[in-house]
Coordinates of N, CA and C in Angstrom, one line a residue:
M22 N 0.8 -1.2 0.0 CA 0.0 0.0 0.0 C 0.9 1.2 0.0
D23 N 0.5 2.2 -0.8 CA 1.3 3.5 -0.9 C 1.1 4.3 0.4
T24 N 2.2 4.6 1.1 CA 2.2 5.3 2.3 C 2.7 6.8 2.2
A25 N 2.9 7.2 1.0 CA 3.6 8.5 0.8 C 2.7 9.7 1.3
N26 N 1.4 9.6 1.2 CA 0.5 10.7 1.6 C -0.2 10.4 2.9
R27 N 0.2 9.4 3.6 CA -0.4 9.1 4.9 C 0.3 9.6 6.0
N28 N -0.4 10.1 7.0 CA 0.3 10.7 8.2 C 1.0 9.6 9.0
Q29 N 2.2 9.9 9.5 CA 2.9 9.0 10.3 C 2.9 9.3 11.8
V30 N 2.7 8.3 12.6 CA 2.6 8.5 14.0 C 3.7 7.6 14.7
L31 N 4.4 8.2 15.7 CA 5.4 7.5 16.5 C 4.7 7.3 17.9
I32 N 4.5 6.0 18.3 CA 4.0 5.7 19.6 C 5.1 5.4 20.6
V33 N 5.2 6.1 21.7 CA 6.3 5.9 22.7 C 5.6 5.4 23.9
E34 N 5.6 4.1 24.2 CA 4.9 3.5 25.3 C 5.6 2.2 25.6
D35 N 5.9 2.0 26.9 CA 6.6 0.8 27.3 C 5.7 -0.4 27.6
D36 N 4.4 -0.2 27.8 CA 3.5 -1.3 28.0 C 3.2 -1.9 26.6
D37 N 3.6 -3.1 26.4 CA 3.4 -3.7 25.0 C 2.0 -3.8 24.6
N38 N 1.1 -4.1 25.6 CA -0.3 -4.3 25.2 C -1.0 -3.0 24.8
I39 N -0.7 -1.9 25.6 CA -1.2 -0.6 25.2 C -0.7 -0.1 23.9
R40 N 0.7 -0.3 23.7 CA 1.3 0.2 22.5 C 0.7 -0.5 21.3
R41 N 0.5 -1.8 21.3 CA -0.1 -2.5 20.2 C -1.5 -2.1 20.0
F42 N -2.3 -1.9 21.1 CA -3.7 -1.5 21.0 C -3.8 -0.2 20.3
V43 N -3.0 0.8 20.7 CA -3.0 2.1 20.1 C -2.6 2.0 18.6
S44 N -1.5 1.2 18.4 CA -1.0 1.0 17.0 C -2.1 0.5 16.1
I45 N -2.8 -0.6 16.5 CA -3.8 -1.2 15.7 C -4.9 -0.3 15.3
N46 N -5.3 0.5 16.3 CA -6.4 1.5 16.0 C -6.0 2.6 15.1
L47 N -4.7 3.0 15.2 CA -4.3 4.1 14.3 C -4.1 3.5 12.9
I48 N -3.5 2.3 12.8 CA -3.4 1.7 11.4 C -4.7 1.5 10.8
N49 N -5.7 1.0 11.6 CA -7.1 0.8 11.0 C -7.7 2.1 10.5
N50 N -7.2 3.2 11.0 CA -7.7 4.5 10.6 C -6.8 5.2 9.6
G51 N -5.9 4.5 9.0 CA -5.1 5.0 7.8 C -3.8 5.6 8.2
F52 N -3.3 5.5 9.4 CA -2.0 6.0 9.7 C -0.9 5.0 9.5
V53 N 0.3 5.5 9.3 CA 1.5 4.7 9.3 C 2.1 4.8 10.7
V54 N 2.4 3.7 11.3 CA 2.8 3.7 12.7 C 4.2 3.1 12.9
N55 N 5.0 3.8 13.7 CA 6.2 3.3 14.3 C 6.1 3.2 15.8
E56 N 6.8 2.3 16.4 CA 6.7 2.1 17.8 C 8.1 2.2 18.5
A57 N 8.0 2.7 19.8 CA 9.2 2.7 20.6 C 8.8 2.5 22.1
A58 N 9.6 1.7 22.8 CA 9.2 1.4 24.2 C 10.1 2.2 25.2
F59 N 11.1 2.8 24.7 CA 12.1 3.6 25.5 C 12.3 5.0 24.9
G60 N 12.7 5.9 25.8 CA 12.9 7.3 25.4 C 14.0 7.4 24.4
E61 N 15.1 6.8 24.6 CA 16.2 6.9 23.7 C 15.9 6.3 22.3
E62 N 15.2 5.2 22.4 CA 14.7 4.5 21.2 C 13.8 5.5 20.4
A63 N 13.0 6.2 21.1 CA 12.0 7.2 20.4 C 12.8 8.3 19.8
L64 N 13.9 8.8 20.4 CA 14.7 9.9 19.9 C 15.4 9.4 18.6
Q65 N 15.9 8.2 18.6 CA 16.6 7.6 17.5 C 15.6 7.4 16.3
S66 N 14.4 6.9 16.6 CA 13.4 6.7 15.6 C 13.0 8.1 15.0
F67 N 12.8 9.1 15.8 CA 12.4 10.4 15.4 C 13.5 11.0 14.4
S68 N 14.7 10.7 14.7 CA 15.8 11.3 13.9 C 15.9 10.6 12.5
T69 N 15.6 9.3 12.5 CA 15.7 8.6 11.2 C 14.4 8.6 10.4
N70 N 13.3 8.8 11.0 CA 12.0 8.7 10.3 C 11.1 9.7 11.0
R71 N 11.1 11.0 10.6 CA 10.4 12.0 11.3 C 8.9 11.8 11.1
P72 N 8.1 11.6 12.2 CA 6.7 11.5 12.2 C 6.0 12.8 12.1
D73 N 4.7 12.7 11.8 CA 3.8 13.9 11.9 C 3.3 14.1 13.3
V74 N 3.1 13.0 14.0 CA 2.5 13.0 15.3 C 3.3 12.1 16.2
V75 N 3.5 12.5 17.5 CA 4.1 11.6 18.5 C 3.1 11.4 19.6
V76 N 2.8 10.2 19.9 CA 1.9 9.8 21.0 C 2.9 9.4 22.1
L77 N 2.9 10.1 23.2 CA 4.0 9.9 24.2 C 3.5 9.7 25.6
D78 N 4.1 8.6 26.2 CA 3.8 8.3 27.6 C 4.8 9.2 28.5
I79 N 4.4 9.4 29.7 CA 5.3 10.2 30.6 C 6.3 9.3 31.3
M80 N 5.7 8.2 31.9 CA 6.5 7.3 32.7 C 7.1 6.2 31.8
L81 N 8.4 6.4 31.4 CA 9.1 5.5 30.6 C 10.3 4.8 31.4
P82 N 10.7 3.7 31.0 CA 11.7 3.0 31.8 C 13.0 3.7 31.9
D83 N 13.4 4.4 30.9 CA 14.8 5.0 30.8 C 14.7 6.5 30.8
A84 N 13.5 7.1 30.8 CA 13.5 8.6 30.6 C 12.1 9.1 31.1
N85 N 12.1 10.4 31.4 CA 10.9 11.1 31.7 C 10.3 11.7 30.4
G86 N 9.0 11.4 30.2 CA 8.3 11.8 29.0 C 8.3 13.3 28.8
F87 N 8.3 14.1 29.9 CA 8.4 15.5 29.8 C 9.7 15.9 29.1
E88 N 10.8 15.3 29.5 CA 12.1 15.6 29.0 C 12.2 15.2 27.5
I89 N 11.6 14.0 27.2 CA 11.6 13.6 25.8 C 10.8 14.6 24.9
C90 N 9.7 15.1 25.5 CA 8.9 16.2 24.8 C 9.7 17.4 24.5
R91 N 10.5 17.9 25.5 CA 11.4 19.0 25.3 C 12.4 18.8 24.2
K92 N 13.0 17.6 24.2 CA 14.0 17.3 23.2 C 13.4 17.3 21.8
L93 N 12.2 16.7 21.7 CA 11.5 16.6 20.4 C 11.1 18.0 19.9
R94 N 10.7 18.9 20.8 CA 10.3 20.2 20.4 C 11.6 21.0 19.9
E95 N 12.7 20.8 20.6 CA 14.0 21.4 20.1 C 14.3 21.0 18.7
R96 N 14.1 19.7 18.4 CA 14.5 19.2 17.1 C 13.5 19.6 16.0
D97 N 12.2 19.7 16.4 CA 11.2 20.1 15.4 C 10.0 20.8 16.1
P98 N 10.0 22.1 16.1 CA 8.9 22.9 16.7 C 7.5 22.6 16.1
A99 N 7.5 22.0 14.9 CA 6.2 21.8 14.2 C 5.6 20.5 14.5
V100 N 6.3 19.5 15.0 CA 5.7 18.2 15.2 C 4.6 18.2 16.2
I101 N 3.6 17.4 16.0 CA 2.4 17.3 16.9 C 2.7 16.3 18.0
I102 N 2.6 16.7 19.3 CA 2.9 15.8 20.4 C 1.6 15.7 21.2
V103 N 1.2 14.4 21.5 CA 0.0 14.1 22.3 C 0.5 13.2 23.5
F104 N 0.3 13.7 24.7 CA 0.6 12.9 25.8 C -0.5 11.9 26.1
L105 N -0.1 10.6 26.3 CA -1.1 9.6 26.6 C -0.6 8.9 27.9
T106 N -1.1 9.2 29.0 CA -0.5 8.8 30.3 C -1.5 8.6 31.4
A107 N -1.1 7.8 32.4 CA -1.9 7.6 33.6 C -1.9 8.8 34.6
R108 N -1.0 9.7 34.4 CA -0.8 10.8 35.3 C -1.9 11.9 34.9
G109 N -2.9 11.9 35.7 CA -4.1 12.8 35.4 C -4.2 14.0 36.2
Q110 N -3.3 14.3 37.1 CA -3.4 15.5 37.9 C -3.3 16.8 37.1
D111 N -4.0 17.8 37.5 CA -4.0 19.1 36.8 C -2.6 19.6 36.6
L112 N -1.7 19.5 37.6 CA -0.4 20.0 37.5 C 0.4 19.3 36.4
D113 N 0.2 18.0 36.3 CA 0.9 17.3 35.2 C 0.4 17.7 33.8
K114 N -1.0 17.9 33.7 CA -1.5 18.4 32.5 C -1.0 19.7 32.1
I115 N -1.0 20.6 33.0 CA -0.5 22.0 32.8 C 1.0 21.9 32.4
K116 N 1.8 21.1 33.1 CA 3.2 21.0 32.8 C 3.4 20.5 31.4
G117 N 2.6 19.5 31.0 CA 2.7 18.9 29.7 C 2.5 19.9 28.6
L118 N 1.4 20.7 28.8 CA 1.0 21.7 27.8 C 2.1 22.8 27.7
E119 N 2.6 23.2 28.9 CA 3.6 24.3 29.0 C 4.9 23.9 28.2
I120 N 5.3 22.6 28.3 CA 6.5 22.3 27.6 C 6.4 22.0 26.2
G121 N 5.1 22.1 25.7 CA 5.0 22.0 24.2 C 4.0 20.9 23.7
A122 N 3.3 20.2 24.5 CA 2.3 19.2 24.0 C 1.1 19.9 23.4
D123 N 0.6 19.3 22.4 CA -0.6 19.8 21.7 C -1.9 19.3 22.4
D124 N -1.8 18.2 23.0 CA -3.0 17.6 23.7 C -2.5 16.7 24.8
Y125 N -3.4 16.3 25.7 CA -3.0 15.5 26.9 C -4.2 14.6 27.2
I126 N -4.0 13.3 27.0 CA -5.1 12.3 27.3 C -4.7 11.4 28.4
V127 N -5.7 11.2 29.3 CA -5.4 10.4 30.5 C -5.9 9.0 30.3
K128 N -5.1 8.0 30.7 CA -5.5 6.6 30.8 C -6.4 6.4 32.0
P129 N -7.4 5.5 31.9 CA -7.8 4.7 30.8 C -8.5 5.6 29.7
F130 N -8.4 5.3 28.5 CA -8.8 6.1 27.4 C -9.6 5.4 26.4
N131 N -10.4 6.1 25.6 CA -11.2 5.5 24.5 C -10.3 5.7 23.3
P132 N -9.9 4.6 22.6 CA -9.1 4.7 21.4 C -9.7 5.5 20.3
L133 N -11.0 5.5 20.2 CA -11.7 6.3 19.2 C -11.5 7.8 19.5
E134 N -11.5 8.2 20.8 CA -11.3 9.6 21.1 C -9.8 10.0 20.8
L135 N -8.9 9.1 21.0 CA -7.5 9.4 20.7 C -7.3 9.6 19.2
V136 N -7.9 8.7 18.4 CA -7.8 8.9 16.9 C -8.5 10.2 16.5
A137 N -9.7 10.5 17.1 CA -10.4 11.7 16.7 C -9.7 12.9 17.1
R138 N -9.0 12.9 18.2 CA -8.2 14.1 18.6 C -7.0 14.3 17.7
I139 N -6.3 13.2 17.3 CA -5.2 13.4 16.4 C -5.7 13.9 15.1
K140 N -6.8 13.3 14.6 CA -7.3 13.8 13.3 C -7.7 15.3 13.3
A141 N -8.3 15.7 14.5 CA -8.7 17.1 14.6 C -7.5 18.0 14.6
I142 N -6.4 17.6 15.3 CA -5.2 18.5 15.3 C -4.6 18.6 13.9
L143 N -4.6 17.4 13.2 CA -4.0 17.4 11.9 C -4.9 18.3 10.9
R144 N -6.2 18.2 11.1 CA -7.1 19.0 10.2 C -6.8 20.5 10.5
R145 N -6.8 20.9 11.7 CA -6.6 22.3 12.0 C -5.2 22.8 11.6
T146 N -4.2 21.9 11.7 CA -2.9 22.3 11.3 C -2.8 22.4 9.8
E147 N -3.3 21.5 9.1 CA -3.3 21.5 7.6 C -4.0 22.8 7.1
I148 N -5.1 23.1 7.7 CA -5.9 24.3 7.2 C -5.1 25.5 7.5
S149 N -4.5 25.6 8.7 CA -3.8 26.9 9.0 C -2.5 27.0 8.3
L150 N -1.9 25.9 7.8 CA -0.6 26.0 7.1 C -0.7 25.9 5.6
K151 N -1.9 26.0 5.1 CA -2.0 26.0 3.6 C -1.4 27.3 3.1
P152 N -0.5 27.1 2.1 CA 0.1 28.3 1.5 C -0.9 29.4 1.0
Q153 N -0.7 30.6 1.4 CA -1.5 31.7 0.9 C -0.6 32.9 0.8
R154 N -0.9 33.7 -0.2 CA -0.1 35.0 -0.4 C -0.8 36.0 0.5
L155 N -0.5 35.9 1.8 CA -1.2 36.8 2.7 C -0.3 37.0 3.9
V156 N -0.3 38.3 4.4 CA 0.5 38.6 5.6 C -0.5 39.2 6.6
L157 N -0.5 38.7 7.8 CA -1.2 39.3 8.9 C -0.3 40.0 9.8
Q158 N -0.6 41.3 10.3 CA 0.3 42.0 11.1 C -0.4 42.9 12.1
S159 N 0.1 43.0 13.3 CA -0.3 44.0 14.2 C 0.9 44.4 15.0
G160 N 1.2 45.7 14.9 CA 2.4 46.2 15.5 C 3.6 45.5 15.0
P161 N 4.5 45.0 15.9 CA 5.7 44.3 15.4 C 5.5 42.9 15.1
I162 N 4.3 42.3 15.3 CA 4.1 40.9 15.1 C 3.5 40.7 13.7
R163 N 4.3 39.9 12.9 CA 3.9 39.7 11.5 C 3.9 38.2 11.2
M164 N 2.8 37.8 10.6 CA 2.6 36.4 10.2 C 2.6 36.3 8.7
D165 N 3.5 35.6 8.1 CA 3.6 35.4 6.7 C 3.0 34.0 6.4
L166 N 1.8 34.0 5.9 CA 1.1 32.7 5.6 C 1.5 32.0 4.4
N167 N 2.4 32.7 3.6 CA 3.0 32.0 2.4 C 4.1 31.2 2.8
S168 N 4.9 31.6 3.8 CA 6.1 30.8 4.3 C 5.8 30.2 5.6
N169 N 4.6 30.4 6.2 CA 4.2 29.8 7.5 C 5.2 30.2 8.6
K170 N 5.5 31.5 8.6 CA 6.5 32.0 9.7 C 5.9 33.2 10.4
V171 N 6.3 33.3 11.6 CA 5.9 34.5 12.4 C 7.1 35.2 12.9
F172 N 7.1 36.6 12.8 CA 8.2 37.4 13.2 C 7.8 38.5 14.2
K173 N 8.7 38.8 15.0 CA 8.6 40.0 15.9 C 9.6 41.0 15.3
H174 N 9.2 42.1 14.8 CA 10.1 42.9 14.0 C 10.7 42.0 12.9
D175 N 12.0 41.8 12.8 CA 12.5 40.9 11.8 C 13.0 39.6 12.4
D176 N 12.7 39.4 13.6 CA 13.2 38.1 14.3 C 12.2 37.0 14.2
L177 N 12.6 35.9 13.7 CA 11.8 34.7 13.6 C 11.4 34.2 15.0
I178 N 10.1 33.9 15.2 CA 9.6 33.3 16.4 C 9.3 31.8 16.2
E179 N 10.0 31.0 17.0 CA 9.7 29.5 16.8 C 8.4 29.2 17.6
L180 N 7.4 28.6 16.9 CA 6.1 28.3 17.5 C 5.8 26.9 17.3
T181 N 5.0 26.3 18.2 CA 4.4 25.0 18.1 C 3.2 25.1 17.1
P182 N 2.7 24.0 16.6 CA 1.5 24.1 15.7 C 0.4 24.8 16.4
K183 N 0.1 24.5 17.7 CA -1.0 25.2 18.4 C -0.8 26.7 18.6
E184 N 0.5 27.0 18.9 CA 0.8 28.4 19.1 C 0.7 29.2 17.8
F185 N 1.1 28.6 16.7 CA 0.9 29.2 15.4 C -0.6 29.4 15.1
Q186 N -1.4 28.4 15.3 CA -2.9 28.6 15.1 C -3.5 29.6 16.0
M187 N -3.0 29.7 17.3 CA -3.6 30.7 18.2 C -3.2 32.1 17.8
I188 N -1.9 32.3 17.4 CA -1.5 33.7 17.1 C -2.2 34.1 15.8
R189 N -2.4 33.1 14.9 CA -3.2 33.5 13.7 C -4.6 33.9 14.0
T190 N -5.2 33.1 14.9 CA -6.6 33.5 15.3 C -6.7 34.9 15.9
F191 N -5.7 35.2 16.8 CA -5.7 36.5 17.4 C -5.5 37.6 16.3
L192 N -4.6 37.4 15.4 CA -4.3 38.4 14.3 C -5.5 38.5 13.4
E193 N -6.3 37.5 13.2 CA -7.5 37.6 12.4 C -8.6 38.2 13.1
H194 N -8.5 38.4 14.4 CA -9.6 39.0 15.2 C -9.1 40.1 16.1
P195 N -8.4 41.1 15.6 CA -7.7 42.1 16.4 C -8.8 42.9 17.2
D196 N -8.4 43.2 18.4 CA -9.3 44.1 19.3 C -10.6 43.4 19.6
R197 N -10.7 42.2 19.3 CA -12.0 41.5 19.7 C -11.7 40.6 20.9
A198 N -12.6 40.7 21.9 CA -12.5 39.9 23.1 C -13.0 38.5 22.7
L199 N -12.1 37.5 22.9 CA -12.4 36.1 22.6 C -12.5 35.3 23.9
S200 N -13.6 34.6 24.1 CA -13.7 33.8 25.3 C -12.9 32.5 25.1
R201 N -12.6 31.9 26.2 CA -11.8 30.6 26.2 C -12.5 29.6 25.3
N202 N -13.8 29.5 25.4 CA -14.6 28.5 24.6 C -14.5 28.9 23.1
E203 N -14.5 30.1 22.8 CA -14.4 30.5 21.4 C -13.0 30.1 20.9
L204 N -11.9 30.4 21.7 CA -10.6 30.0 21.3 C -10.4 28.5 21.1
L205 N -11.1 27.8 22.0 CA -11.0 26.3 21.9 C -11.6 25.9 20.6
N206 N -12.8 26.5 20.2 CA -13.4 26.1 19.0 C -12.6 26.5 17.7
L207 N -12.0 27.7 17.8 CA -11.3 28.2 16.6 C -9.9 27.6 16.5
V208 N -9.3 27.2 17.6 CA -7.9 26.7 17.5 C -7.9 25.2 17.5
W209 N -8.7 24.6 18.5 CA -8.7 23.2 18.6 C -9.8 22.5 17.8
G210 N -10.8 23.2 17.4 CA -11.9 22.6 16.7 C -13.1 22.4 17.6
E211 N -14.3 22.5 17.0 CA -15.5 22.3 17.7 C -15.7 20.9 18.3
D212 N -15.0 19.9 17.7 CA -15.1 18.6 18.2 C -14.1 18.3 19.3
Y213 N -13.3 19.3 19.7 CA -12.4 19.1 20.8 C -13.0 18.9 22.1
I214 N -12.6 17.9 22.9 CA -13.2 17.7 24.2 C -12.0 17.9 25.2
G215 N -12.0 19.1 25.8 CA -10.9 19.3 26.7 C -11.2 20.4 27.7
D216 N -10.2 20.8 28.5 CA -10.3 21.7 29.6 C -10.0 23.1 29.1
P217 N -10.9 24.1 29.3 CA -10.6 25.5 28.9 C -9.2 26.0 29.4
K218 N -8.7 25.4 30.5 CA -7.4 25.9 31.1 C -6.3 25.6 30.1
T219 N -6.5 24.8 29.1 CA -5.6 24.6 28.0 C -5.3 25.9 27.3
V220 N -6.3 26.7 27.1 CA -6.1 28.0 26.5 C -5.2 28.9 27.3
D221 N -5.4 28.9 28.6 CA -4.5 29.8 29.5 C -3.1 29.3 29.4
V222 N -2.8 28.0 29.4 CA -1.4 27.5 29.3 C -0.8 28.0 28.0
H223 N -1.5 27.9 26.9 CA -0.9 28.3 25.6 C -0.8 29.8 25.5
V224 N -1.7 30.5 26.0 CA -1.5 32.0 26.0 C -0.3 32.4 26.8
R225 N -0.1 31.7 27.9 CA 1.1 32.1 28.8 C 2.4 31.8 28.0
K226 N 2.5 30.7 27.3 CA 3.6 30.3 26.5 C 3.8 31.3 25.3
L227 N 2.7 31.7 24.7 CA 2.8 32.6 23.6 C 3.3 34.0 24.1
R228 N 2.8 34.4 25.2 CA 3.2 35.7 25.7 C 4.7 35.7 26.0
E229 N 5.3 34.6 26.4 CA 6.7 34.5 26.7 C 7.5 34.7 25.4
K230 N 6.9 34.3 24.3 CA 7.6 34.4 23.0 C 7.4 35.7 22.2
I231 N 6.3 36.4 22.4 CA 6.1 37.6 21.6 C 6.1 38.9 22.4
E232 N 5.9 38.8 23.7 CA 5.9 40.0 24.6 C 7.3 40.4 25.0
D233 N 7.5 41.7 25.2 CA 8.8 42.2 25.7 C 9.0 41.7 27.2
D234 N 7.9 41.6 27.9 CA 7.8 41.1 29.3 C 6.6 40.3 29.4
G235 N 6.7 38.9 29.4 CA 5.6 38.0 29.5 C 4.7 38.2 30.7
S236 N 5.3 38.8 31.8 CA 4.5 39.0 33.0 C 3.7 40.3 33.0
K237 N 4.1 41.2 32.0 CA 3.3 42.4 31.8 C 2.9 42.5 30.3
P238 N 2.0 41.7 29.9 CA 1.6 41.6 28.5 C 1.1 42.9 27.9
H239 N 1.5 43.2 26.7 CA 1.0 44.4 26.0 C 0.1 44.0 24.9
W240 N 0.5 42.9 24.2 CA -0.3 42.5 22.9 C -1.4 41.6 23.3
I241 N -1.2 40.6 24.1 CA -2.3 39.7 24.4 C -2.9 40.1 25.8
E242 N -4.0 40.8 25.8 CA -4.6 41.3 27.0 C -5.6 40.3 27.6
T243 N -5.6 40.2 28.9 CA -6.6 39.4 29.6 C -7.9 40.2 29.7
V244 N -9.0 39.6 29.3 CA -10.3 40.1 29.5 C -10.9 39.4 30.7
W245 N -10.9 40.0 31.8 CA -11.2 39.3 33.1 C -12.6 38.7 33.0
G246 N -12.8 37.4 33.4 CA -14.0 36.8 33.4 C -14.5 36.2 32.1
L247 N -13.7 36.5 31.0 CA -14.1 36.0 29.7 C -13.0 35.3 29.0
G248 N -11.9 36.0 28.7 CA -10.8 35.3 27.9 C -9.7 36.3 27.6
Y249 N -9.5 36.5 26.3 CA -8.3 37.3 25.9 C -8.6 38.2 24.6
R250 N -7.8 39.2 24.5 CA -8.0 40.1 23.3 C -6.6 40.5 22.8
F251 N -6.4 40.4 21.5 CA -5.2 40.8 20.9 C -5.2 42.3 20.5
R252 N -4.3 43.1 21.0 CA -4.3 44.5 20.7 C -3.9 44.8 19.3
K253 N -4.6 45.7 18.7 CA -4.4 46.0 17.3 C -3.4 47.2 17.2
D254 N -2.3 46.9 16.5 CA -1.2 48.0 16.2 C -0.5 48.5 17.4
G255 N -1.1 48.9 18.4 CA -0.3 49.4 19.5 C -1.1 50.2 20.5

């Protein structure tokens, strides 16, 4: 079967049964799957055969999944990373999202939900990254949708796929107060089932990258009791 146009997923999970279970469901839904049971094995696989999506456990025999996530983000800011883990505390979820995960799913899980979330992220990413001869700009923040790059003045800003989609959403709706639920729908998709706190985590990370002082934001304003607003021009 031709795999050239099929999305590739790397599953990093030390439990053989769970790994095979996830793999079979993804294969049945048209994905090309590679597997790794250890962190170092995952990094090697990533280097030799870059996937579109990484499904990553936190508790690995030889490594911490959070650290693996950081290393993957350093190697490729655009790869989609989904944590699939038994660690369901809010602090773990927030940490996972802050270090660059696009989604966080807690075990036990519904394999159909996992597949649906991956497809939703890919859909949103593909739509937002379609080449267009268009530039969005507000003040020093400029998004070139033809090259899929974001700049502050002339400095390139490295963004994850979700951060790219979020800044695009803000630039397309300048000076408009957007609720957390609106941002979830616009960035993650209406079929996304998740915690609105995900928005807060991504906004905090985005502020660190585009603001002069992330603790005193100028461009992404907090609208208390609602959500956020992106300031137009200055």
